[in-house]
CSV table of C-alpha atoms in Angstrom, one decimal:
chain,number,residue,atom,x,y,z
H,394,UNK,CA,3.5,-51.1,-15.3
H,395,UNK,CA,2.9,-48.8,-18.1
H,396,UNK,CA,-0.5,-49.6,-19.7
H,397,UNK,CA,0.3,-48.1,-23.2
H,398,UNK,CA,2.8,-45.1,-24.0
H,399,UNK,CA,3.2,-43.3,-27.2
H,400,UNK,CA,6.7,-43.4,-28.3
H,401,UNK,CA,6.1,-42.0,-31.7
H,402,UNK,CA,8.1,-37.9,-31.0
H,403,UNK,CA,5.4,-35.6,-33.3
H,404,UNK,CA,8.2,-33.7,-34.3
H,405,UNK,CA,9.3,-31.4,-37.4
H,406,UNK,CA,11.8,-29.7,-39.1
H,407,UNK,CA,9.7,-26.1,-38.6
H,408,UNK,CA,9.8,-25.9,-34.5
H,409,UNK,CA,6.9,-27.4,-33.9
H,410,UNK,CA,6.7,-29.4,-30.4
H,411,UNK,CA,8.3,-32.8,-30.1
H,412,UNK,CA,6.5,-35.0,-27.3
H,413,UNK,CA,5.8,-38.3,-25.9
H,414,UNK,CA,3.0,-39.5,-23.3
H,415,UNK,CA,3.1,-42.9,-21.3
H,416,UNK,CA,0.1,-43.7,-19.5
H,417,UNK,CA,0.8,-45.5,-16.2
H,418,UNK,CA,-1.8,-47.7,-13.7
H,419,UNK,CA,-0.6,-45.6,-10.6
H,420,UNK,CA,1.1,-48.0,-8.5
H,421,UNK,CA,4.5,-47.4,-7.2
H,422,UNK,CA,6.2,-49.2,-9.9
H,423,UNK,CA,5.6,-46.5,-12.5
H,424,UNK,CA,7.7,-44.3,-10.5
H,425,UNK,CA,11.1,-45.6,-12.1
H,426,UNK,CA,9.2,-46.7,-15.6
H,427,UNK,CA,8.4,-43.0,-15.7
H,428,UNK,CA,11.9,-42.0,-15.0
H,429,UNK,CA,13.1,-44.0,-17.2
H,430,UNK,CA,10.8,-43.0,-19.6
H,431,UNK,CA,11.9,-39.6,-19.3
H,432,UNK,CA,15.8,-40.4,-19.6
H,433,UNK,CA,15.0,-42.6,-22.9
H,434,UNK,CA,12.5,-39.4,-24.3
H,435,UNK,CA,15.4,-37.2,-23.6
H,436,UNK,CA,18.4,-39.2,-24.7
H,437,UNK,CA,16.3,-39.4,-28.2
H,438,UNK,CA,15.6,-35.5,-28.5
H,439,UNK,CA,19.4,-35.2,-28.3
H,440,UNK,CA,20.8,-38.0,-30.7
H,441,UNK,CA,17.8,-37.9,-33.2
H,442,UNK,CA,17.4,-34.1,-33.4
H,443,UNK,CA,20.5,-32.7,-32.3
H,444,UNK,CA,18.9,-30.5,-29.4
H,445,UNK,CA,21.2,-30.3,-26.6
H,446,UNK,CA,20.2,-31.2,-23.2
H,447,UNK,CA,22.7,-30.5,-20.5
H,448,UNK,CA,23.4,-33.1,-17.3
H,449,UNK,CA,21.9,-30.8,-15.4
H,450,UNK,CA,18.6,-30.7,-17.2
H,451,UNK,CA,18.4,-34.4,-18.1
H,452,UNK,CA,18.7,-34.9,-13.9
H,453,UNK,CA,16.2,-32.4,-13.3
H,454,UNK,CA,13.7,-33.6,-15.1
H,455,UNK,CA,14.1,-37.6,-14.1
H,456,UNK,CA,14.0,-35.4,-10.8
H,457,UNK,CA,10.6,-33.6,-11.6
H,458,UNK,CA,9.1,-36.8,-13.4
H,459,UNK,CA,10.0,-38.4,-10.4
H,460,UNK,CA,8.2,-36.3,-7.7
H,461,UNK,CA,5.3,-35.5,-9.8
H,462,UNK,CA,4.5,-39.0,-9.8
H,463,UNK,CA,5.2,-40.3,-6.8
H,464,UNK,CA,2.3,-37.7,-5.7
H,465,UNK,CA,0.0,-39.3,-8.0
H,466,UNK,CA,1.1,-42.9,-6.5
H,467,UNK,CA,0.7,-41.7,-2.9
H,468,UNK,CA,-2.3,-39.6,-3.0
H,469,UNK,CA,-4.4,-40.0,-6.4
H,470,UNK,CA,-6.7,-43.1,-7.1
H,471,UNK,CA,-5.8,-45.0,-10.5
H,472,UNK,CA,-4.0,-44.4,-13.9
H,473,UNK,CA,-1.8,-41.2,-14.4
H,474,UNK,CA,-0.8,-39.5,-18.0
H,475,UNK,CA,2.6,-38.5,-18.2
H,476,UNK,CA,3.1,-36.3,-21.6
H,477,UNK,CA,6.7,-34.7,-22.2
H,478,UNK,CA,6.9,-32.0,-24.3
H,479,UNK,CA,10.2,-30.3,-26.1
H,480,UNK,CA,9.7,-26.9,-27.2
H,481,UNK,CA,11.2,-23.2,-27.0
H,482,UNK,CA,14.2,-24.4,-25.2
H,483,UNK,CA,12.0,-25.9,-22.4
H,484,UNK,CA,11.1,-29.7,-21.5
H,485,UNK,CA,7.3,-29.2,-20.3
H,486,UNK,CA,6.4,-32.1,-18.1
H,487,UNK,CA,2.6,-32.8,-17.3
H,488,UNK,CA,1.0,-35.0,-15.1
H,489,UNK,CA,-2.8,-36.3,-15.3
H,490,UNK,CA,-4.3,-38.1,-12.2
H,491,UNK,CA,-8.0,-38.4,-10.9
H,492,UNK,CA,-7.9,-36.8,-7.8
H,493,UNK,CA,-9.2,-33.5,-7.4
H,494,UNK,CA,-7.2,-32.5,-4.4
H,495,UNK,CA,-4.7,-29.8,-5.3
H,496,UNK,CA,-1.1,-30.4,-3.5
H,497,UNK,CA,0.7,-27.4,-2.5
H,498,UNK,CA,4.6,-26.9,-1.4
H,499,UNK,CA,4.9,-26.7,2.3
H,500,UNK,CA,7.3,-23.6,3.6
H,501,UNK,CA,10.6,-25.0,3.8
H,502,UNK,CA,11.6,-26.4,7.3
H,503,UNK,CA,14.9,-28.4,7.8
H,504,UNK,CA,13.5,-30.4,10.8
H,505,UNK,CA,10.7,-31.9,8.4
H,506,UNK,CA,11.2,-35.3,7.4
H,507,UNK,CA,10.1,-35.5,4.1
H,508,UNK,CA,7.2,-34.1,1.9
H,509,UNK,CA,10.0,-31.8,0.6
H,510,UNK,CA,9.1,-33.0,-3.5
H,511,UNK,CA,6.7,-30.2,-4.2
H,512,UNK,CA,8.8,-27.0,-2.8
H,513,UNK,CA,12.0,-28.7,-4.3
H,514,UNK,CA,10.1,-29.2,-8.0
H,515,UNK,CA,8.7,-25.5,-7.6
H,516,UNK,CA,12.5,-24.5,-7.1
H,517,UNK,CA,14.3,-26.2,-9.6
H,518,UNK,CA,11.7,-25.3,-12.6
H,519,UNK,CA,10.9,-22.5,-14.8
H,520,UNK,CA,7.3,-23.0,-14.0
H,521,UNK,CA,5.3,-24.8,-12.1
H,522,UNK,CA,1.3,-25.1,-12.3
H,523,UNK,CA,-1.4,-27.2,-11.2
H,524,UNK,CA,-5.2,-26.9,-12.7
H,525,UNK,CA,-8.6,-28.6,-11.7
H,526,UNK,CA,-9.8,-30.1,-14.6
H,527,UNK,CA,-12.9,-32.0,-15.3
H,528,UNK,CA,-11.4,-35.3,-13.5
H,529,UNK,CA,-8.4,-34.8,-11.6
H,530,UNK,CA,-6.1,-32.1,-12.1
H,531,UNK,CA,-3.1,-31.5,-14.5
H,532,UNK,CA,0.5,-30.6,-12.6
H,533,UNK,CA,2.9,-28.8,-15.2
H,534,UNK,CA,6.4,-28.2,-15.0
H,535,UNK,CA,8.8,-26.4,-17.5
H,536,UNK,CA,12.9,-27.4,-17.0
H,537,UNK,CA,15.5,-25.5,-19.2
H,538,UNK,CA,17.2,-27.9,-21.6
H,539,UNK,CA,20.3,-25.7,-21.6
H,540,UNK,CA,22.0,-24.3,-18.4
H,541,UNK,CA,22.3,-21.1,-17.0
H,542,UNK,CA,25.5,-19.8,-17.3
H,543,UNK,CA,25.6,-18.3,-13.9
H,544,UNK,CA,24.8,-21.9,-12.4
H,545,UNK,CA,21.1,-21.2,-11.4
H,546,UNK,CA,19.5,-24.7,-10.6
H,547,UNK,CA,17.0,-23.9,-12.2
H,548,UNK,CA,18.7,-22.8,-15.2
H,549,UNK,CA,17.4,-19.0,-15.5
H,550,UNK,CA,18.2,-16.6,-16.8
H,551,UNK,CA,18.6,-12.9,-15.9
């Protein structure tokens, strides 16, 4: 259950960022409150600002959101922030958690069952980065709002 999020987009007219952060306990409910989250912070950007987002983007990122904190359920102790960010064409999604482990993407291998999130969030983004921080570590991932028009998953660009 979501212990407070933010609703309120910090938006304007001169191209500055619009966001939204939800703050979650951590337990495996947040998972589809995130999501959900996510969809609703998205839906917004397009029908109160115009911006378009494309299927494929509003999929991938419920996709990222998804993954990113489903780690934080499985592996970090307590709360996670989730803040979603709008800005240069990108949705910038960033995820807080307490533990200081860092995850990394395993090599792709078919005959692995599961633990495929990471490696398929590092390939359908525009970037992908995870920092130590004080407490925890912050996981960031950038997703185009618009797609490619040579069908790149990710939605690059040449």
């Amino acid at each position: 259950m979501a212990d407070a999020h933010d609703e309120a987009d910090r938006v304007s007219a001169d191209d500055r960022p619009m966001t939204a952060s939800a703050v979650y306990e951590g337990d495996s409910s947040c998972i589809g409150m995130a999501r959900d989250f996510a969809r609703d912070f998205l839906t917004r950007i397009q029908a109160v600002h115009g911006l378009p987002v494309s299927e494929r983007a509003m999929g991938m990122v419920q996709l990222v959101v998804s993954e990113l904190v489903t780690n934080v359920c499985k592996y970090a102790p307590g709360p996670c922030l989730l803040d979603l960010e709008v800005s240069g064409g990108l949705v910038v999604v960033t995820v807080w958690d307490s533990a200081p482990e860092l995850p990394f993407p395993r090599a792709a291998d078919a005959s692995r069952v599961g633990q495929h999130g990471m490696e398929i969030v590092v390939a359908v983004c525009q970037s992908f980065t995870i920092e130590r921080q004080p407490v925890g570590k912050r996981t960031r991932a950038a997703v185009a709002l618009a797609d490619d028009p040579g069908g790149h998953v990710a939605g690059r660009t040449a």
